Protein backbone atom coordinates (compact mmCIF):
# COMPACT_ATOMS: atom_id res chain seq x y z
CA UNK A 1 0.00 0.00 0.00
CA UNK A 2 1.30 3.43 -0.95
CA UNK A 3 1.72 6.10 1.74
CA UNK A 4 0.00 9.41 0.98
CA UNK A 5 2.23 12.26 2.15
CA UNK A 6 -0.45 14.94 2.48
CA UNK A 7 -3.37 15.65 4.78
CA UNK A 8 -5.56 16.60 1.83
CA UNK A 9 -6.29 14.15 -0.98
CA UNK A 10 -8.62 14.38 -3.97
CA UNK A 11 -9.38 12.13 -6.89
CA UNK A 12 -8.04 12.95 -10.33
CA UNK A 13 -11.57 13.49 -11.63
CA UNK A 14 -12.38 15.91 -8.79
CA UNK A 15 -9.13 17.77 -9.47
CA UNK A 16 -9.88 18.01 -13.21
CA UNK A 17 -13.33 19.47 -12.55
CA UNK A 18 -12.03 22.49 -10.66
CA UNK A 19 -8.31 22.72 -9.79
CA UNK A 20 -8.71 26.25 -8.40
CA UNK A 21 -11.37 25.07 -5.93
CA UNK A 22 -9.13 22.22 -4.77
CA UNK A 23 -6.28 24.67 -4.19
CA UNK A 24 -8.55 27.09 -2.36
CA UNK A 25 -10.05 24.39 -0.13
CA UNK A 26 -6.58 23.03 0.70
CA UNK A 27 -5.84 26.33 2.44
CA UNK A 28 -2.09 26.38 1.60
CA UNK A 29 -1.61 22.71 2.50
CA UNK A 30 -0.14 20.13 0.10
CA UNK A 31 -2.71 18.11 -1.88
CA UNK A 32 -2.27 14.55 -3.08
CA UNK A 33 -4.07 13.99 -6.36
CA UNK A 34 -5.02 10.33 -6.59
CA UNK A 35 -5.46 8.09 -9.59
CA UNK A 36 -6.98 4.71 -8.70
CA UNK A 37 -6.30 5.47 -5.00
CA UNK A 38 -2.57 6.01 -5.59
CA UNK A 39 -0.81 9.37 -5.56
CA UNK A 40 -0.39 10.55 -9.14
CA UNK A 41 1.17 13.85 -8.08
CA UNK A 42 1.26 16.40 -5.29
CA UNK A 43 0.13 19.99 -5.65
CA UNK A 44 1.94 22.49 -3.43
CA UNK A 45 2.12 26.27 -3.15
CA UNK A 46 5.13 27.96 -4.81
CA UNK A 47 6.45 29.13 -1.43
CA UNK A 48 6.54 25.56 -0.11
CA UNK A 49 8.24 24.34 -3.29
CA UNK A 50 10.87 27.07 -2.90
CA UNK A 51 11.44 26.10 0.75
CA UNK A 52 11.86 22.45 -0.24
CA UNK A 53 14.37 23.36 -2.95
CA UNK A 54 16.29 25.58 -0.50
CA UNK A 55 16.46 22.71 2.01
CA UNK A 56 17.76 20.31 -0.63
CA UNK A 57 20.39 22.85 -1.64
CA UNK A 58 21.45 23.32 1.99
CA UNK A 59 21.75 19.55 2.47
CA UNK A 60 23.92 19.27 -0.65
CA UNK A 61 26.15 22.09 0.60
CA UNK A 62 26.39 20.45 4.03
CA UNK A 63 27.57 17.19 2.42
CA UNK A 64 30.23 19.07 0.44
CA UNK A 65 31.48 20.82 3.58
CA UNK A 66 31.73 17.53 5.46
CA UNK A 67 33.61 15.91 2.58
CA UNK A 68 36.06 18.80 2.39
CA UNK A 69 36.59 18.85 6.15
CA UNK A 70 37.43 15.16 6.02
CA UNK A 71 40.15 15.92 3.45
CA UNK A 72 42.05 18.62 5.39
CA UNK A 73 45.40 17.23 4.25
CA UNK A 74 44.92 18.69 0.77
CA UNK A 75 43.74 22.08 2.08
CA UNK A 76 45.59 25.24 1.07
CA UNK A 77 45.96 27.98 3.68
CA UNK A 78 45.02 31.47 2.47
CA UNK A 79 44.77 34.88 4.04
CA UNK A 80 41.17 36.04 4.27
CA UNK A 81 42.16 39.54 3.12
CA UNK A 82 43.62 38.06 -0.09
CA UNK A 83 40.24 36.70 -1.09
CSV table of N, CA, C and O in Angstrom, one decimal:
chain,number,residue,atom,x,y,z
A,1,UNK,N,0.8,-1.2,0.0
A,1,UNK,CA,0.0,0.0,0.0
A,1,UNK,C,0.9,1.3,0.0
A,1,UNK,O,1.8,1.3,0.7
A,2,UNK,N,0.5,2.2,-0.8
A,2,UNK,CA,1.3,3.4,-0.9
A,2,UNK,C,0.9,4.4,0.2
A,2,UNK,O,-0.2,4.6,0.5
A,3,UNK,N,1.9,5.1,0.7
A,3,UNK,CA,1.7,6.1,1.7
A,3,UNK,C,1.4,7.4,1.0
A,3,UNK,O,2.1,7.8,0.1
A,4,UNK,N,0.4,8.1,1.5
A,4,UNK,CA,0.0,9.4,1.0
A,4,UNK,C,0.6,10.4,1.9
A,4,UNK,O,0.3,10.5,3.1
A,5,UNK,N,1.5,11.3,1.4
A,5,UNK,CA,2.2,12.3,2.2
A,5,UNK,C,1.6,13.6,2.2
A,5,UNK,O,2.3,14.7,2.0
A,6,UNK,N,0.3,13.7,2.4
A,6,UNK,CA,-0.5,14.9,2.5
A,6,UNK,C,-1.7,14.7,3.3
A,6,UNK,O,-2.3,13.6,3.3
A,7,UNK,N,-2.1,15.7,4.0
A,7,UNK,CA,-3.4,15.6,4.8
A,7,UNK,C,-4.6,15.8,3.9
A,7,UNK,O,-5.7,15.3,4.3
A,8,UNK,N,-4.4,16.4,2.7
A,8,UNK,CA,-5.6,16.6,1.8
A,8,UNK,C,-5.3,15.7,0.6
A,8,UNK,O,-4.3,15.7,0.0
A,9,UNK,N,-6.4,15.0,0.2
A,9,UNK,CA,-6.3,14.1,-1.0
A,9,UNK,C,-7.6,14.3,-1.8
A,9,UNK,O,-8.7,14.3,-1.2
A,10,UNK,N,-7.5,14.3,-3.1
A,10,UNK,CA,-8.6,14.4,-4.0
A,10,UNK,C,-8.4,13.4,-5.1
A,10,UNK,O,-7.3,13.1,-5.5
A,11,UNK,N,-9.5,13.0,-5.7
A,11,UNK,CA,-9.4,12.1,-6.9
A,11,UNK,C,-9.0,13.0,-8.1
A,11,UNK,O,-9.2,14.2,-8.1
A,12,UNK,N,-8.4,12.3,-9.1
A,12,UNK,CA,-8.0,12.9,-10.3
A,12,UNK,C,-9.2,13.6,-11.0
A,12,UNK,O,-9.2,14.7,-11.5
A,13,UNK,N,-10.4,12.9,-11.0
A,13,UNK,CA,-11.6,13.5,-11.6
A,13,UNK,C,-12.1,14.7,-10.9
A,13,UNK,O,-12.5,15.7,-11.5
A,14,UNK,N,-12.0,14.7,-9.6
A,14,UNK,CA,-12.4,15.9,-8.8
A,14,UNK,C,-11.4,17.1,-9.1
A,14,UNK,O,-11.8,18.2,-9.2
A,15,UNK,N,-10.1,16.7,-9.2
A,15,UNK,CA,-9.1,17.8,-9.5
A,15,UNK,C,-9.4,18.4,-10.8
A,15,UNK,O,-9.3,19.6,-11.0
A,16,UNK,N,-9.7,17.5,-11.8
A,16,UNK,CA,-9.9,18.0,-13.2
A,16,UNK,C,-11.1,18.9,-13.3
A,16,UNK,O,-11.1,19.9,-14.1
A,17,UNK,N,-12.1,18.7,-12.5
A,17,UNK,CA,-13.3,19.5,-12.6
A,17,UNK,C,-13.1,20.9,-12.2
A,17,UNK,O,-13.6,21.8,-12.8
A,18,UNK,N,-12.3,21.1,-11.1
A,18,UNK,CA,-12.0,22.5,-10.7
A,18,UNK,C,-10.7,22.6,-9.8
A,18,UNK,O,-10.8,22.6,-8.6
A,19,UNK,N,-9.6,22.7,-10.5
A,19,UNK,CA,-8.3,22.7,-9.8
A,19,UNK,C,-8.2,23.9,-8.8
A,19,UNK,O,-7.7,23.8,-7.8
A,20,UNK,N,-8.8,25.1,-9.2
A,20,UNK,CA,-8.7,26.2,-8.4
A,20,UNK,C,-9.5,26.0,-7.1
A,20,UNK,O,-9.0,26.5,-6.0
A,21,UNK,N,-10.6,25.3,-7.1
A,21,UNK,CA,-11.4,25.1,-5.9
A,21,UNK,C,-10.6,24.1,-5.0
A,21,UNK,O,-10.6,24.3,-3.8
A,22,UNK,N,-9.9,23.2,-5.6
A,22,UNK,CA,-9.1,22.2,-4.8
A,22,UNK,C,-8.0,23.0,-4.1
A,22,UNK,O,-7.8,22.8,-2.8
A,23,UNK,N,-7.3,23.9,-4.8
A,23,UNK,CA,-6.3,24.7,-4.2
A,23,UNK,C,-6.8,25.6,-3.1
A,23,UNK,O,-6.2,25.7,-2.0
A,24,UNK,N,-7.9,26.2,-3.3
A,24,UNK,CA,-8.6,27.1,-2.4
A,24,UNK,C,-9.0,26.3,-1.1
A,24,UNK,O,-8.7,26.8,0.0
A,25,UNK,N,-9.6,25.2,-1.3
A,25,UNK,CA,-10.1,24.4,-0.1
A,25,UNK,C,-8.9,23.8,0.7
A,25,UNK,O,-9.0,23.5,1.8
A,26,UNK,N,-7.7,23.6,0.0
A,26,UNK,CA,-6.6,23.0,0.7
A,26,UNK,C,-6.0,24.0,1.7
A,26,UNK,O,-5.3,23.6,2.6
A,27,UNK,N,-6.3,25.3,1.5
A,27,UNK,CA,-5.8,26.3,2.4
A,27,UNK,C,-4.3,26.3,2.7
A,27,UNK,O,-3.9,26.2,3.8
A,28,UNK,N,-3.6,26.4,1.6
A,28,UNK,CA,-2.1,26.4,1.6
A,28,UNK,C,-1.4,25.1,2.0
A,28,UNK,O,-0.2,25.0,2.3
A,29,UNK,N,-2.2,24.0,2.1
A,29,UNK,CA,-1.6,22.7,2.5
A,29,UNK,C,-1.4,21.9,1.2
A,29,UNK,O,-2.0,22.1,0.2
A,30,UNK,N,-0.4,21.0,1.3
A,30,UNK,CA,-0.1,20.1,0.1
A,30,UNK,C,-1.4,19.2,-0.2
A,30,UNK,O,-2.1,18.8,0.7
A,31,UNK,N,-1.6,18.9,-1.5
A,31,UNK,CA,-2.7,18.1,-1.9
A,31,UNK,C,-2.2,16.9,-2.7
A,31,UNK,O,-1.4,17.1,-3.6
A,32,UNK,N,-2.6,15.7,-2.3
A,32,UNK,CA,-2.3,14.5,-3.1
A,32,UNK,C,-3.4,14.3,-4.1
A,32,UNK,O,-4.6,14.2,-3.7
A,33,UNK,N,-3.1,14.3,-5.3
A,33,UNK,CA,-4.1,14.0,-6.4
A,33,UNK,C,-3.9,12.5,-6.7
A,33,UNK,O,-2.9,12.0,-7.1
A,34,UNK,N,-5.0,11.8,-6.5
A,34,UNK,CA,-5.0,10.3,-6.6
A,34,UNK,C,-5.6,9.8,-7.9
A,34,UNK,O,-6.6,10.4,-8.4
A,35,UNK,N,-5.0,8.8,-8.4
A,35,UNK,CA,-5.5,8.1,-9.6
A,35,UNK,C,-5.5,6.6,-9.2
A,35,UNK,O,-4.5,6.0,-8.9
A,36,UNK,N,-6.7,6.1,-9.2
A,36,UNK,CA,-7.0,4.7,-8.7
A,36,UNK,C,-6.4,4.5,-7.3
A,36,UNK,O,-5.7,3.5,-7.0
A,37,UNK,N,-6.7,5.5,-6.4
A,37,UNK,CA,-6.3,5.5,-5.0
A,37,UNK,C,-4.8,5.4,-4.8
A,37,UNK,O,-4.3,5.0,-3.7
A,38,UNK,N,-4.0,5.9,-5.7
A,38,UNK,CA,-2.6,6.0,-5.6
A,38,UNK,C,-2.2,7.4,-6.0
A,38,UNK,O,-2.8,8.0,-6.9
A,39,UNK,N,-1.2,8.0,-5.3
A,39,UNK,CA,-0.8,9.4,-5.6
A,39,UNK,C,-0.2,9.5,-7.0
A,39,UNK,O,0.7,8.8,-7.3
A,40,UNK,N,-0.9,10.3,-7.8
A,40,UNK,CA,-0.4,10.6,-9.1
A,40,UNK,C,0.6,11.7,-9.1
A,40,UNK,O,1.6,11.7,-9.8
A,41,UNK,N,0.3,12.7,-8.3
A,41,UNK,CA,1.2,13.8,-8.1
A,41,UNK,C,0.7,14.6,-6.9
A,41,UNK,O,-0.4,14.4,-6.3
A,42,UNK,N,1.6,15.5,-6.4
A,42,UNK,CA,1.3,16.4,-5.3
A,42,UNK,C,1.2,17.8,-5.8
A,42,UNK,O,2.0,18.2,-6.6
A,43,UNK,N,0.3,18.6,-5.3
A,43,UNK,CA,0.1,20.0,-5.6
A,43,UNK,C,0.5,20.8,-4.4
A,43,UNK,O,0.0,20.5,-3.3
A,44,UNK,N,1.5,21.7,-4.6
A,44,UNK,CA,1.9,22.5,-3.4
A,44,UNK,C,2.1,23.9,-3.9
A,44,UNK,O,2.2,24.3,-5.1
A,45,UNK,N,2.0,24.8,-2.9
A,45,UNK,CA,2.1,26.3,-3.2
A,45,UNK,C,3.6,26.6,-3.6
A,45,UNK,O,4.5,25.9,-3.1
A,46,UNK,N,3.8,27.6,-4.4
A,46,UNK,CA,5.1,28.0,-4.8
A,46,UNK,C,6.1,28.2,-3.6
A,46,UNK,O,7.3,27.9,-3.7
A,47,UNK,N,5.6,28.8,-2.6
A,47,UNK,CA,6.5,29.1,-1.4
A,47,UNK,C,7.0,27.8,-0.8
A,47,UNK,O,8.1,27.8,-0.4
A,48,UNK,N,6.1,26.8,-0.7
A,48,UNK,CA,6.5,25.6,-0.1
A,48,UNK,C,7.5,24.9,-1.0
A,48,UNK,O,8.5,24.3,-0.6
A,49,UNK,N,7.3,24.9,-2.3
A,49,UNK,CA,8.2,24.3,-3.3
A,49,UNK,C,9.6,25.0,-3.2
A,49,UNK,O,10.6,24.3,-3.1
A,50,UNK,N,9.6,26.3,-3.0
A,50,UNK,CA,10.9,27.1,-2.9
A,50,UNK,C,11.6,26.7,-1.6
A,50,UNK,O,12.8,26.5,-1.6
A,51,UNK,N,10.8,26.5,-0.5
A,51,UNK,CA,11.4,26.1,0.8
A,51,UNK,C,12.0,24.7,0.6
A,51,UNK,O,13.1,24.4,1.2
A,52,UNK,N,11.4,23.8,0.0
A,52,UNK,CA,11.9,22.4,-0.2
A,52,UNK,C,13.2,22.5,-1.0
A,52,UNK,O,14.1,21.8,-0.7
A,53,UNK,N,13.2,23.3,-2.1
A,53,UNK,CA,14.4,23.4,-3.0
A,53,UNK,C,15.5,24.0,-2.2
A,53,UNK,O,16.7,23.5,-2.3
A,54,UNK,N,15.3,25.0,-1.3
A,54,UNK,CA,16.3,25.6,-0.5
A,54,UNK,C,16.9,24.5,0.5
A,54,UNK,O,18.1,24.5,0.7
A,55,UNK,N,16.0,23.7,1.1
A,55,UNK,CA,16.5,22.7,2.0
A,55,UNK,C,17.3,21.7,1.3
A,55,UNK,O,18.4,21.3,1.8
A,56,UNK,N,16.9,21.3,0.1
A,56,UNK,CA,17.8,20.3,-0.6
A,56,UNK,C,19.1,20.9,-0.9
A,56,UNK,O,20.2,20.3,-0.8
A,57,UNK,N,19.1,22.2,-1.3
A,57,UNK,CA,20.4,22.9,-1.6
A,57,UNK,C,21.3,22.9,-0.4
A,57,UNK,O,22.5,22.7,-0.5
A,58,UNK,N,20.7,23.3,0.7
A,58,UNK,CA,21.5,23.3,2.0
A,58,UNK,C,22.0,22.0,2.4
A,58,UNK,O,23.2,21.9,2.8
A,59,UNK,N,21.3,20.9,2.2
A,59,UNK,CA,21.7,19.6,2.5
A,59,UNK,C,22.9,19.2,1.6
A,59,UNK,O,23.9,18.6,2.0
A,60,UNK,N,22.8,19.5,0.3
A,60,UNK,CA,23.9,19.3,-0.6
A,60,UNK,C,25.2,20.0,-0.2
A,60,UNK,O,26.3,19.5,-0.2
A,61,UNK,N,25.0,21.3,0.2
A,61,UNK,CA,26.1,22.1,0.6
A,61,UNK,C,26.8,21.5,1.9
A,61,UNK,O,28.0,21.4,2.0
A,62,UNK,N,25.9,21.1,2.8
A,62,UNK,CA,26.4,20.4,4.0
A,62,UNK,C,27.2,19.2,3.7
A,62,UNK,O,28.3,19.0,4.3
A,63,UNK,N,26.8,18.4,2.8
A,63,UNK,CA,27.6,17.2,2.4
A,63,UNK,C,28.9,17.6,1.8
A,63,UNK,O,29.9,16.9,2.1
A,64,UNK,N,29.0,18.6,1.0
A,64,UNK,CA,30.2,19.1,0.4
A,64,UNK,C,31.2,19.6,1.5
A,64,UNK,O,32.4,19.3,1.5
A,65,UNK,N,30.6,20.3,2.5
A,65,UNK,CA,31.5,20.8,3.6
A,65,UNK,C,32.1,19.7,4.4
A,65,UNK,O,33.3,19.7,4.7
A,66,UNK,N,31.2,18.7,4.7
A,66,UNK,CA,31.7,17.5,5.5
A,66,UNK,C,32.8,16.8,4.7
A,66,UNK,O,33.8,16.4,5.3
A,67,UNK,N,32.6,16.6,3.4
A,67,UNK,CA,33.6,15.9,2.6
A,67,UNK,C,34.9,16.7,2.5
A,67,UNK,O,36.0,16.1,2.6
A,68,UNK,N,34.8,18.0,2.4
A,68,UNK,CA,36.1,18.8,2.4
A,68,UNK,C,36.8,18.8,3.7
A,68,UNK,O,38.0,18.9,3.8
A,69,UNK,N,36.0,18.9,4.8
A,69,UNK,CA,36.6,18.8,6.2
A,69,UNK,C,37.3,17.5,6.4
A,69,UNK,O,38.3,17.5,7.1
A,70,UNK,N,36.8,16.5,5.8
A,70,UNK,CA,37.4,15.2,6.0
A,70,UNK,C,38.7,15.1,5.3
A,70,UNK,O,39.6,14.2,5.6
A,71,UNK,N,38.9,15.9,4.3
A,71,UNK,CA,40.1,15.9,3.4
A,71,UNK,C,41.0,17.1,3.7
A,71,UNK,O,41.5,17.8,2.8
A,72,UNK,N,41.3,17.4,5.0
A,72,UNK,CA,42.1,18.6,5.4
A,72,UNK,C,43.5,18.6,4.9
A,72,UNK,O,44.1,19.6,4.7
A,73,UNK,N,44.0,17.4,4.7
A,73,UNK,CA,45.4,17.2,4.2
A,73,UNK,C,45.7,17.9,2.9
A,73,UNK,O,46.8,18.4,2.7
A,74,UNK,N,44.7,18.0,2.1
A,74,UNK,CA,44.9,18.7,0.8
A,74,UNK,C,44.5,20.2,0.8
A,74,UNK,O,44.5,20.8,-0.2
A,75,UNK,N,44.2,20.7,2.0
A,75,UNK,CA,43.7,22.1,2.1
A,75,UNK,C,44.9,23.0,1.8
A,75,UNK,O,46.1,22.7,2.1
A,76,UNK,N,44.6,24.2,1.3
A,76,UNK,CA,45.6,25.2,1.1
A,76,UNK,C,45.2,26.4,2.0
A,76,UNK,O,44.1,26.9,1.9
A,77,UNK,N,46.2,26.9,2.8
A,77,UNK,CA,46.0,28.0,3.7
A,77,UNK,C,46.0,29.3,2.9
A,77,UNK,O,46.9,29.5,2.1
A,78,UNK,N,45.1,30.2,3.1
A,78,UNK,CA,45.0,31.5,2.5
A,78,UNK,C,44.7,32.5,3.5
A,78,UNK,O,44.1,32.2,4.6
A,79,UNK,N,45.1,33.7,3.2
A,79,UNK,CA,44.8,34.9,4.0
A,79,UNK,C,43.4,35.4,3.6
A,79,UNK,O,43.2,35.6,2.4
A,80,UNK,N,42.5,35.6,4.6
A,80,UNK,CA,41.2,36.0,4.3
A,80,UNK,C,41.2,37.4,3.5
A,80,UNK,O,40.3,37.6,2.6
A,81,UNK,N,42.1,38.2,3.8
A,81,UNK,CA,42.2,39.5,3.1
A,81,UNK,C,42.6,39.4,1.6
A,81,UNK,O,42.3,40.3,0.8
A,82,UNK,N,43.2,38.3,1.3
A,82,UNK,CA,43.6,38.1,-0.1
A,82,UNK,C,42.5,37.6,-1.0
A,82,UNK,O,42.6,37.6,-2.2
A,83,UNK,N,41.4,37.2,-0.3
A,83,UNK,CA,40.2,36.7,-1.1
A,83,UNK,C,39.5,37.9,-1.6
A,83,UNK,O,38.9,38.2,-2.4
